[in-house]
Short mmCIF file of C-alpha atoms in Angstrom, two decimals:
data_model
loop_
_atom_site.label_atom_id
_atom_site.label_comp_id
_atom_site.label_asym_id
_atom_site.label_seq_id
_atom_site.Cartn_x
_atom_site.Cartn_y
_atom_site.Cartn_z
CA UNK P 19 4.96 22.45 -31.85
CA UNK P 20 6.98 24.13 -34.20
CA UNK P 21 11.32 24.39 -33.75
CA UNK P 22 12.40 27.32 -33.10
CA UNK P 23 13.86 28.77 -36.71
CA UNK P 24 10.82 27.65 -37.89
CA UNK P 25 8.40 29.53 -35.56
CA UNK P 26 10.70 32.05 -36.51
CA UNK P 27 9.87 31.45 -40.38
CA UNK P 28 6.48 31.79 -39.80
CA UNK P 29 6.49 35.29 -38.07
CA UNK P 30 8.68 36.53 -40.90
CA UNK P 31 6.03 35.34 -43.42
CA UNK P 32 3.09 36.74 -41.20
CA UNK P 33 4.55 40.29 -40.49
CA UNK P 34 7.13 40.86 -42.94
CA UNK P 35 6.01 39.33 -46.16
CA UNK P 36 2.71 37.91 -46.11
CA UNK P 37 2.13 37.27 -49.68
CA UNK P 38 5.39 35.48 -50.23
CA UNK P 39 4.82 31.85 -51.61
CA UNK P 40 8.10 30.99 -50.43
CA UNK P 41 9.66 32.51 -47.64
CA UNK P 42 13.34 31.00 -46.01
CA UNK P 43 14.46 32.49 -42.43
CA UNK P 44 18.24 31.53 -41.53
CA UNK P 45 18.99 31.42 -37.68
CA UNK P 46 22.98 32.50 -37.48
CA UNK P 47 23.44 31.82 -34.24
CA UNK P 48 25.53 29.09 -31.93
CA UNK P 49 24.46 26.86 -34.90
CA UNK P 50 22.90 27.47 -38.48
CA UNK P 51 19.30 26.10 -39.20
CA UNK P 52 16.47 27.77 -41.81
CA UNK P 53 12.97 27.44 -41.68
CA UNK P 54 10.88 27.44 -45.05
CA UNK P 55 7.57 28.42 -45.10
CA UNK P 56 5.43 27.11 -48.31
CA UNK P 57 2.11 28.48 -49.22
CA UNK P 58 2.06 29.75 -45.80
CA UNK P 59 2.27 26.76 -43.84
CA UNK P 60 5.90 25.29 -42.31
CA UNK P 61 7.75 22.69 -44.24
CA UNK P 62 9.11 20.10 -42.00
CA UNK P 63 10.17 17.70 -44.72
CA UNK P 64 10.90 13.67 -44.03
CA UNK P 65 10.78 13.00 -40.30
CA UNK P 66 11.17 17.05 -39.43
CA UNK P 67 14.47 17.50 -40.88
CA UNK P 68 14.12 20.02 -43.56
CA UNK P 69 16.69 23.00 -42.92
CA UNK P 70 19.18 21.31 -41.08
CA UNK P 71 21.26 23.13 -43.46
CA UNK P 72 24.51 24.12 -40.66
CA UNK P 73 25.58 20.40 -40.92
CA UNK P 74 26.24 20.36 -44.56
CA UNK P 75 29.59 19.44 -45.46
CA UNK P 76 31.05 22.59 -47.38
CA UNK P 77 35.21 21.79 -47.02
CA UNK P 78 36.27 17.87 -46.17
CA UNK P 79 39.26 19.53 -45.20
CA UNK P 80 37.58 21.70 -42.42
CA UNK P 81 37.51 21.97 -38.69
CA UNK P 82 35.67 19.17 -37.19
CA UNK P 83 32.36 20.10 -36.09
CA UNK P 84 30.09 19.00 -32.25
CA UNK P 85 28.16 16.76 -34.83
CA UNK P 86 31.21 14.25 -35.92
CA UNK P 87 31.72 15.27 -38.97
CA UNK P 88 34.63 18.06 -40.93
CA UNK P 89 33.95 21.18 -42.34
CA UNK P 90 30.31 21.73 -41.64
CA UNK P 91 28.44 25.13 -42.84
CA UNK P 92 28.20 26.23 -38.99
CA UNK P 93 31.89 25.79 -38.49
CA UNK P 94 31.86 28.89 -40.89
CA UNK P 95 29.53 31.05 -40.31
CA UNK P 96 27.88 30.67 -36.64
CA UNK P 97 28.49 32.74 -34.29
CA UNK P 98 30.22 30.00 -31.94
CA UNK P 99 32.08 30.04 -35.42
CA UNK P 100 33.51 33.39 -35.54
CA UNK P 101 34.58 33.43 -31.46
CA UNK P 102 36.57 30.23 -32.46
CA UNK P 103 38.23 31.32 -35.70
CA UNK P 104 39.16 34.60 -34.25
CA UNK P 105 40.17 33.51 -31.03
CA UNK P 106 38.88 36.58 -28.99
CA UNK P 107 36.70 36.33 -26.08
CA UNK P 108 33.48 38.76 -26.48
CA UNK P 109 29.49 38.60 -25.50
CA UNK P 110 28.59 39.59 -28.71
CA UNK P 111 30.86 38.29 -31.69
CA UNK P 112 29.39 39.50 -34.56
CA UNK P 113 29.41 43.05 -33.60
CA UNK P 114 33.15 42.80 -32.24
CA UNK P 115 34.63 41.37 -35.34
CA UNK P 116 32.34 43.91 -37.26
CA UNK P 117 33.58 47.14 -34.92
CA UNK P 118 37.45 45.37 -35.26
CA UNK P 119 36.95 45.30 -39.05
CA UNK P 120 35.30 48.64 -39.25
CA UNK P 121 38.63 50.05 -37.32
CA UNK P 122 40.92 48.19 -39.88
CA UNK P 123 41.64 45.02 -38.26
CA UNK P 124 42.77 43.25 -41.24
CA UNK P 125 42.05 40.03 -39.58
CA UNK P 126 38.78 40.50 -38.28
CA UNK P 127 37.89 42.06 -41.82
CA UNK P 128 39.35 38.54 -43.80
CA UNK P 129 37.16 36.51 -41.25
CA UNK P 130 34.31 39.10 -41.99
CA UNK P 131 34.77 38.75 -45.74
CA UNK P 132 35.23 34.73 -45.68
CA UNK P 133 32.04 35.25 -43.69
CA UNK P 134 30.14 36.75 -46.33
CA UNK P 135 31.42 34.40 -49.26
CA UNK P 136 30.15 31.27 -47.38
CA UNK P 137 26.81 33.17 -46.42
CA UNK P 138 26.26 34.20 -50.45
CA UNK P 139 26.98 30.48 -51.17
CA UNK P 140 24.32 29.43 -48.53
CA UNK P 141 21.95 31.76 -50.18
CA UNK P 142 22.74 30.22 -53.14
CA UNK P 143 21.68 27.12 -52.40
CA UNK P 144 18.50 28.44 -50.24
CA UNK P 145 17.28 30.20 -53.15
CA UNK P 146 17.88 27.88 -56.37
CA UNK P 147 16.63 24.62 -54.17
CA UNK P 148 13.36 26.18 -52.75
CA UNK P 149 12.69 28.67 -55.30
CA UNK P 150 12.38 31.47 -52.70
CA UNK P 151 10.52 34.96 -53.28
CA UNK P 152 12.65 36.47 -50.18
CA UNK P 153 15.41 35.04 -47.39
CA UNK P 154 15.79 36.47 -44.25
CA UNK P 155 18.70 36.00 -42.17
CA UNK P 156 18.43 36.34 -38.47
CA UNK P 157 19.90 35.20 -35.47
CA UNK P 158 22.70 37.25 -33.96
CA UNK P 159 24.64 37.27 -36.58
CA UNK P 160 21.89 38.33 -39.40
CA UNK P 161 20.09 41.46 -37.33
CA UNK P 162 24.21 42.48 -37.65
CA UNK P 163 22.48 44.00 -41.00
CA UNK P 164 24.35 46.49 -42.80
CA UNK P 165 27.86 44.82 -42.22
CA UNK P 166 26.95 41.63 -43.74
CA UNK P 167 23.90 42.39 -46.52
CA UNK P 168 26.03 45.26 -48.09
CA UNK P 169 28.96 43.62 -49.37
CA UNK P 170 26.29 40.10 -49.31
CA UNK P 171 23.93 42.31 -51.65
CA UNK P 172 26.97 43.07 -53.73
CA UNK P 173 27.93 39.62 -54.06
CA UNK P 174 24.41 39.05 -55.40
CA UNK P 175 24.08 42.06 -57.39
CA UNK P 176 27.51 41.82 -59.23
CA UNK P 177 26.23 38.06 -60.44
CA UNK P 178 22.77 38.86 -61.35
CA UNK P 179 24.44 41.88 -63.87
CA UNK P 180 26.20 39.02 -65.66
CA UNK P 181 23.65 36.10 -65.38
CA UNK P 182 20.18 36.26 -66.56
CA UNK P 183 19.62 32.99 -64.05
CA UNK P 184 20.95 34.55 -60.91
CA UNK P 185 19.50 37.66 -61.48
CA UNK P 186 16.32 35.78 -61.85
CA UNK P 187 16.59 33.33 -58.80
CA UNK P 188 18.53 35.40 -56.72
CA UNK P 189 18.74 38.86 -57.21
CA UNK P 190 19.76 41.39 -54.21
CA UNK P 191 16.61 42.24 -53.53
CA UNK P 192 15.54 38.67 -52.17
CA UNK P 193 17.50 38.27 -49.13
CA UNK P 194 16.68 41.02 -45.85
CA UNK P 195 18.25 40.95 -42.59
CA UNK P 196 15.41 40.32 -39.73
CA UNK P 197 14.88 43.36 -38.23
CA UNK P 198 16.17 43.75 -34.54
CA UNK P 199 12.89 44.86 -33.01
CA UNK P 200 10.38 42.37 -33.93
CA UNK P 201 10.24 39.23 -31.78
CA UNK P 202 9.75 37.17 -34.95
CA UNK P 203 10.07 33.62 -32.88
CA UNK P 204 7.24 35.27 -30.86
CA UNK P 205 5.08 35.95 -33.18
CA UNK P 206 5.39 32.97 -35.37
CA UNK P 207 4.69 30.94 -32.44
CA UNK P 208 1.44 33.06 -31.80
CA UNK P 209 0.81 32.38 -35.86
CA UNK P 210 1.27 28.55 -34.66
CA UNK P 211 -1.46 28.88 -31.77
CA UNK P 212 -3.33 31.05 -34.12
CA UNK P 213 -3.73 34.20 -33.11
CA UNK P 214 -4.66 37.09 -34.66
CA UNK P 215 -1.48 38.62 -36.47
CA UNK P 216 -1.48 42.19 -38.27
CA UNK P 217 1.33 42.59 -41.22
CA UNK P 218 3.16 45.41 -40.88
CA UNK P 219 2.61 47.41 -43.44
CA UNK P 220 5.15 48.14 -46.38
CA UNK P 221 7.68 46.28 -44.29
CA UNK P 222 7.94 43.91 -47.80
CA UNK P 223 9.11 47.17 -49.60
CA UNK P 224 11.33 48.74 -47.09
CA UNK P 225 13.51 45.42 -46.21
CA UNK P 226 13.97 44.52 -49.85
CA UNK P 227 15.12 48.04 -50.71
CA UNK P 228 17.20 48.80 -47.77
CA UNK P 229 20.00 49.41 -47.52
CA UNK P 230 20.28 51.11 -51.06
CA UNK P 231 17.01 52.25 -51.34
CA UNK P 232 17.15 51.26 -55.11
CA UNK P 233 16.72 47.37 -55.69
CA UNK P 234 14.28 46.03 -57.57
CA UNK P 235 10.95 44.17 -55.70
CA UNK P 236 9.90 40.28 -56.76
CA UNK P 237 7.05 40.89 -58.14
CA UNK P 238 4.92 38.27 -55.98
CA UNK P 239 5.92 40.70 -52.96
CA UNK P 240 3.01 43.59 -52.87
CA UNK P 241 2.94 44.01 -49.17
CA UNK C 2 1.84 22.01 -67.86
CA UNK C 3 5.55 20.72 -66.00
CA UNK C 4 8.92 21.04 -67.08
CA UNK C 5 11.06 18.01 -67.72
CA UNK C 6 12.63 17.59 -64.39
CA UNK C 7 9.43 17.70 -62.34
CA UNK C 8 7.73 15.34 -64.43
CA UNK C 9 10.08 12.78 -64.08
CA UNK C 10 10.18 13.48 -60.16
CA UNK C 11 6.30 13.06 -60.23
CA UNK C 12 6.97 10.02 -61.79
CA UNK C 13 9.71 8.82 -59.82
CA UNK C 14 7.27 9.74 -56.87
CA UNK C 15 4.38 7.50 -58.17
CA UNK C 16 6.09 4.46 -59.67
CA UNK C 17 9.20 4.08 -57.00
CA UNK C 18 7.82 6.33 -53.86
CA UNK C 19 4.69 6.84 -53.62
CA UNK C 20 4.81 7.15 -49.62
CA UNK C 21 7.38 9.37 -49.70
CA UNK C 22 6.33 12.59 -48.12
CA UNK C 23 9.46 14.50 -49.95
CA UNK C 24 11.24 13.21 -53.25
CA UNK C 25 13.83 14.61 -55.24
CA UNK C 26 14.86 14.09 -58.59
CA UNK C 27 17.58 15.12 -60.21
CA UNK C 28 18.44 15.09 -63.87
CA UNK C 29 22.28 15.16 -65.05
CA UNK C 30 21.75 15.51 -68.98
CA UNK C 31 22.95 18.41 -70.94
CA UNK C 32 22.44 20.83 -68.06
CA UNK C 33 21.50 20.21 -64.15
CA UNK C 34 17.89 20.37 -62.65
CA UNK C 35 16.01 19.34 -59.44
CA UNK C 36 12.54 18.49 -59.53
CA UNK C 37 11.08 17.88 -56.18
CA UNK C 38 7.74 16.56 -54.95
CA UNK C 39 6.50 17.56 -51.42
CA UNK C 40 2.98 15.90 -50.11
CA UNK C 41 2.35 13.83 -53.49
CA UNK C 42 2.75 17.59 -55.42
CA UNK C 43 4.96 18.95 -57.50
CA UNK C 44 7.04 22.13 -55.53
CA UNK C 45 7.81 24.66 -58.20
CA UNK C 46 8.66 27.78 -55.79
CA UNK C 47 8.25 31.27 -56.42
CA UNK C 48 7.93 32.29 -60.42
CA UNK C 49 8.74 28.37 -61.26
CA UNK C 50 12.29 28.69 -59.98
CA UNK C 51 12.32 26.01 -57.45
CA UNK C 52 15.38 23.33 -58.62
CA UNK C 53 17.02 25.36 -60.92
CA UNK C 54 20.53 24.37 -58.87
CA UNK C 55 22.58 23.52 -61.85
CA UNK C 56 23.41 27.42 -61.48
CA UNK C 57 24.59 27.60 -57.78
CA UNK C 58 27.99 28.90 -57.66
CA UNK C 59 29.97 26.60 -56.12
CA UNK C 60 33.72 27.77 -57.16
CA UNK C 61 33.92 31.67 -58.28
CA UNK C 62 37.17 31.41 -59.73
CA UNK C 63 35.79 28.35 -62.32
CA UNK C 64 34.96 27.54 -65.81
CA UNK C 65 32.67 29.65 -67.14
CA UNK C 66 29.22 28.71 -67.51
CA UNK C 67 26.50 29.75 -70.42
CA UNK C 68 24.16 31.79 -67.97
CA UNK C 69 27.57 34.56 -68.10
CA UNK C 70 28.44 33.64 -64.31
CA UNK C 71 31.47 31.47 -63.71
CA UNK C 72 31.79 28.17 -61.53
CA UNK C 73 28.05 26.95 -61.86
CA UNK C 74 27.61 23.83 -60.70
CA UNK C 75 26.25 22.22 -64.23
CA UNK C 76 30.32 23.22 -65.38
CA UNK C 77 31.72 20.25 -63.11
CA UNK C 78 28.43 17.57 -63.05
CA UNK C 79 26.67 17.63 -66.32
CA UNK C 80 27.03 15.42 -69.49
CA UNK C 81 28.58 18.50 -70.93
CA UNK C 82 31.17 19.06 -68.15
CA UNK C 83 32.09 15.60 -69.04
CA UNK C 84 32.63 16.33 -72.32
CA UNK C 85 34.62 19.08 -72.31
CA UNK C 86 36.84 18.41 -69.36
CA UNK C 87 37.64 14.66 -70.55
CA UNK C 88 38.09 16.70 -74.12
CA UNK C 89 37.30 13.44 -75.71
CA UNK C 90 34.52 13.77 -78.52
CA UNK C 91 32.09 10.56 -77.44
CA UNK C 92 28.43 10.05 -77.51
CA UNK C 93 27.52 8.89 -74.16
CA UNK C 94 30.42 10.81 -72.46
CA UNK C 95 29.16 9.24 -69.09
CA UNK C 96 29.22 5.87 -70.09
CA UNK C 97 32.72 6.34 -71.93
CA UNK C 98 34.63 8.17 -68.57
CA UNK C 99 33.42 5.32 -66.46
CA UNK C 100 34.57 2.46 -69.11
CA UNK C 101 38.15 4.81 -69.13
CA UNK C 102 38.56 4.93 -65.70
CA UNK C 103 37.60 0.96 -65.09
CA UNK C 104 40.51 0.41 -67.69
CA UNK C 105 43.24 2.26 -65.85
CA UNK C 106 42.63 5.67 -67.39
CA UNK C 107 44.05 7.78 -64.42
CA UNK C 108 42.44 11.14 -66.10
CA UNK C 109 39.13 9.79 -66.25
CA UNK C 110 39.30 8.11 -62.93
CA UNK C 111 40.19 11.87 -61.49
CA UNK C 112 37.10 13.53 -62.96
CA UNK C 113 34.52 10.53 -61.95
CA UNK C 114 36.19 10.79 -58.39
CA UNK C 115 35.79 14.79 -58.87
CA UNK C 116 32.10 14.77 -60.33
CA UNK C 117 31.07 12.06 -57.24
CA UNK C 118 32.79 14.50 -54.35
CA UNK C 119 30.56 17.30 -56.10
CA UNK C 120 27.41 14.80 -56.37
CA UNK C 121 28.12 14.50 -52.53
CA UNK C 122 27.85 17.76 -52.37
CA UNK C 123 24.45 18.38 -54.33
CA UNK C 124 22.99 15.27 -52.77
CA UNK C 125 24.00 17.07 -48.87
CA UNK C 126 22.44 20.60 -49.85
CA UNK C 127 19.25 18.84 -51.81
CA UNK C 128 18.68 16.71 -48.68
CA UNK C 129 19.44 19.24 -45.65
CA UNK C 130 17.58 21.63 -46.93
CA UNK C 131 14.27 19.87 -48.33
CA UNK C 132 14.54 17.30 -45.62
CA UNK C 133 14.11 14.43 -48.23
CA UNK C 134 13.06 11.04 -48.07
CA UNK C 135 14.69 10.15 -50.89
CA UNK C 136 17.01 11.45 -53.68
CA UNK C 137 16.70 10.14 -57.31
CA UNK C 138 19.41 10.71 -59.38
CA UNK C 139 18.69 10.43 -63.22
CA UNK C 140 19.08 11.93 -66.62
CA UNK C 141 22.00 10.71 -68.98
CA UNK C 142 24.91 10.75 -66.11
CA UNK C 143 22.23 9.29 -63.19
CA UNK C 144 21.35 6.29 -65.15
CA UNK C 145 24.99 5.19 -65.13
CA UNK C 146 24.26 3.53 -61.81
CA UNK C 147 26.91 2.01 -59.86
CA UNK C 148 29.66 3.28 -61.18
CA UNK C 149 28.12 6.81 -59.51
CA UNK C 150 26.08 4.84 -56.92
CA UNK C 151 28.47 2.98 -55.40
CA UNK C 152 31.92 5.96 -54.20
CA UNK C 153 28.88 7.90 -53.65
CA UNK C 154 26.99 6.29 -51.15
CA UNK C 155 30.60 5.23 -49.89
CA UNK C 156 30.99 8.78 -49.08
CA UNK C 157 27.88 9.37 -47.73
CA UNK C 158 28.36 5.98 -45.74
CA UNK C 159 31.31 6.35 -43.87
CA UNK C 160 29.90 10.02 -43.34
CA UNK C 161 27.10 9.03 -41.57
CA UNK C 162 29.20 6.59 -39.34
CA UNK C 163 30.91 9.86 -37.96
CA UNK C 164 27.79 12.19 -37.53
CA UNK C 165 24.54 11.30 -36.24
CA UNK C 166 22.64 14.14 -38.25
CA UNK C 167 24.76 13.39 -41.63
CA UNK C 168 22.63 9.62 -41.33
CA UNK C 169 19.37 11.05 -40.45
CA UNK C 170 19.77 13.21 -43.01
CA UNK C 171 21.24 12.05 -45.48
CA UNK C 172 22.43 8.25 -45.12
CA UNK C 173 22.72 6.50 -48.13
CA UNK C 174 19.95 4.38 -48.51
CA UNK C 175 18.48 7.56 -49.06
CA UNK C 176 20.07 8.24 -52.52
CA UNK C 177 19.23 5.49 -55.57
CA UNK C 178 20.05 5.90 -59.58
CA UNK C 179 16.95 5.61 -61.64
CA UNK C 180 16.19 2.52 -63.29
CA UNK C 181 16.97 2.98 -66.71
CA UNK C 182 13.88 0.95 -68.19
CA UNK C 183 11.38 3.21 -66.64
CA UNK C 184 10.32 6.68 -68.80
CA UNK C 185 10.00 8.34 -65.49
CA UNK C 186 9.25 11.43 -67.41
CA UNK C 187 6.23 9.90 -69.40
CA UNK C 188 4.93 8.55 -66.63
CA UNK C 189 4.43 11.74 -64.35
CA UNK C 190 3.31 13.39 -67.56
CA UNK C 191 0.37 11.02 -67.72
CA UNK C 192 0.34 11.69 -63.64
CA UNK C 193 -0.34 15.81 -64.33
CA UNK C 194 -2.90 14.34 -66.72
CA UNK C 195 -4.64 12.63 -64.17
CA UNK C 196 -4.20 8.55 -65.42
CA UNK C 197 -4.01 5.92 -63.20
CA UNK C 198 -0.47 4.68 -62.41
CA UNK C 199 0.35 1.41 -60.51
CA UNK C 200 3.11 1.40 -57.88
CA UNK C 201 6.06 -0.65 -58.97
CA UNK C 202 5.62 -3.24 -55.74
CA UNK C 203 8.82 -3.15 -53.66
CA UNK C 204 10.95 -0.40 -55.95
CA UNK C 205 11.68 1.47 -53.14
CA UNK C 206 13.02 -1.21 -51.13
CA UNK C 207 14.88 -2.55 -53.85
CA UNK C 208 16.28 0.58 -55.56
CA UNK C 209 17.12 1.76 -52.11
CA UNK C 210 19.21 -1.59 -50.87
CA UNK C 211 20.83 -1.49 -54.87
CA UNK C 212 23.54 -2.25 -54.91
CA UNK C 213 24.92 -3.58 -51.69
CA UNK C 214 21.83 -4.87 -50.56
CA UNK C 215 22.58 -4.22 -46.97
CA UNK C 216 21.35 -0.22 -46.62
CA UNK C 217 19.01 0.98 -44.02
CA UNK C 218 15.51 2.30 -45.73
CA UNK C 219 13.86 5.55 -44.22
CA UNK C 220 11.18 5.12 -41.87
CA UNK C 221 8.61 6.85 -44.12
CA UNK C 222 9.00 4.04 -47.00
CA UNK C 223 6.94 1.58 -47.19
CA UNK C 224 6.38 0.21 -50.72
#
């Protein structure tokens, strides 16, 4: 039995991106866990811990985090995260503190951006360790879309026009937001118990170039 | 053919690890690389970009780095970032900083402590995301052994005393210097070639106790 981020992984790869050789999927939810799916199959790494990437220490200095220790990635950029650091009680964080920032909150909008700079760091790391064709956020936080991958993609884009190496490992074009509509824990689970599974077609293409419409495509993505 | 880095962690797999199901090697030298085995292979990621972390922005407002971005993580941890930050012209900058600081040299004892809290770092990303059995640090800067070795597993000591997942993950028995007397390189060249290589009998146990002799050792080795 598969975790859940990594069930999650697999769908991705199966419907989304099947000819990826490496494919990362980021659950941004109460915590912060990817899944990594090599050659197709799951990566579980020594004793199933591979992705446990929410309880890296990012800032010594940091809030202390369920786990014991200070400053841990998912006391950043969870979604248990951003009801803590701005102190408001909603259902849905993410799209509060996105609708706040949207209507000039200039608090929700710093907690937004600080967001954003902690997720590009992430992806980062995610892409440069694994060597990833494509990284797809997901959660609640990551089907926010639009809100986080634009200024994310611009993060991304803005380095890649100065460095040949980031441009390389982790251009724009790499990292998607899971679309809302597709169960992908579902269906990677199904993958798992191996049923049949149907890509969906040109989904590759349309992720990677949404929301611009004009980024480039890794060239081991032909879906 | 491999590059440098993932020859040496083939070697490091086959001489020092050869059960582990995940190794990582990292080489300090000039610039900074990862080279990581998974399943007795080597990983090399989509286009060959798996490991190339020495360009992972960690701080966007620092030096600049060759590759035209600013803040890469080979401008605080290499040989080079030695160099120039010490600004004292030496031939084994490594070896010099840590005879400096030993004598009282309050400057060099601030950038050893400063390259170790970003080694802490590296080593926390490199094992939460690859779930790794074991982290090999070598190159010109790795080989310095205890001197690195010992504040860092400090660090990752009293970390894992707080937080359960920091020692599953990453307690540090987990992280050993390579020895210096072994061409790892050379020896997971003739590994890609396809020679027979003999286990070093007990490395693992005894690279992973070094220094203190009183670490843990992961489940999954057995040498």
């Amino acid at each position: 039995l598969e975790n859940d981020v990594r069930a999650a992984a697999l769908g991705a790869h199966r419907v989304l991106a099947p000819e990826a050789e490496v494919l990362v999927f980021v659950g941004l939810g109460t915590g912060v866990a990817a899944g990594v799916v090599i050659d197709g199959r799951p990566h579980r790494g020594a004793h199933g811990l591979a992705g446990e990437i929410g309880h890296v220490v990012i800032d010594p200095d940091g809030e202390p985090c369920g786990c014991g220790a200070q400053g841990c990635l998912e006391t950043v950029i969870s979604g248990s995260a951003v009801r803590r650091r701005w102190g408001v009680e909603v259902a849905a964080a993410g799209h509060a503190l996105v609708a706040a920032a949207a209507a000039g909150d200039t608090r929700a909008q710093g907690i937004l951006d600080d967001v954003v700079a902690h997720l590009d760091l992430m992806v980062q790391w995610l892409a440069h360790t694994y060597g990833a064709d494509v990284i797809v956020l997901g959660g609640g936080l990551g089907r926010l879309g639009d809100p986080l991958l634009v200024p994310l993609r611009h993060r991304l884009r803005e380095r890649a026009g100065r460095s040949d190496v980031a441009a390389r490992v982790v251009g724009p074009e790499r990292v998607w937001c899971a679309p809302a509509e597709i169960p992908l824990g579902a269906v990677g689970a199904a993958a798992v118990a191996d049923a049949p599974i149907r890509p969906i077609e040109g989904a590759a293409i349309r992720l990677a170039r949404r929301p611009e419409g004009r980024d480039g495509l890794p060239a081991s993505i032909k879906t």
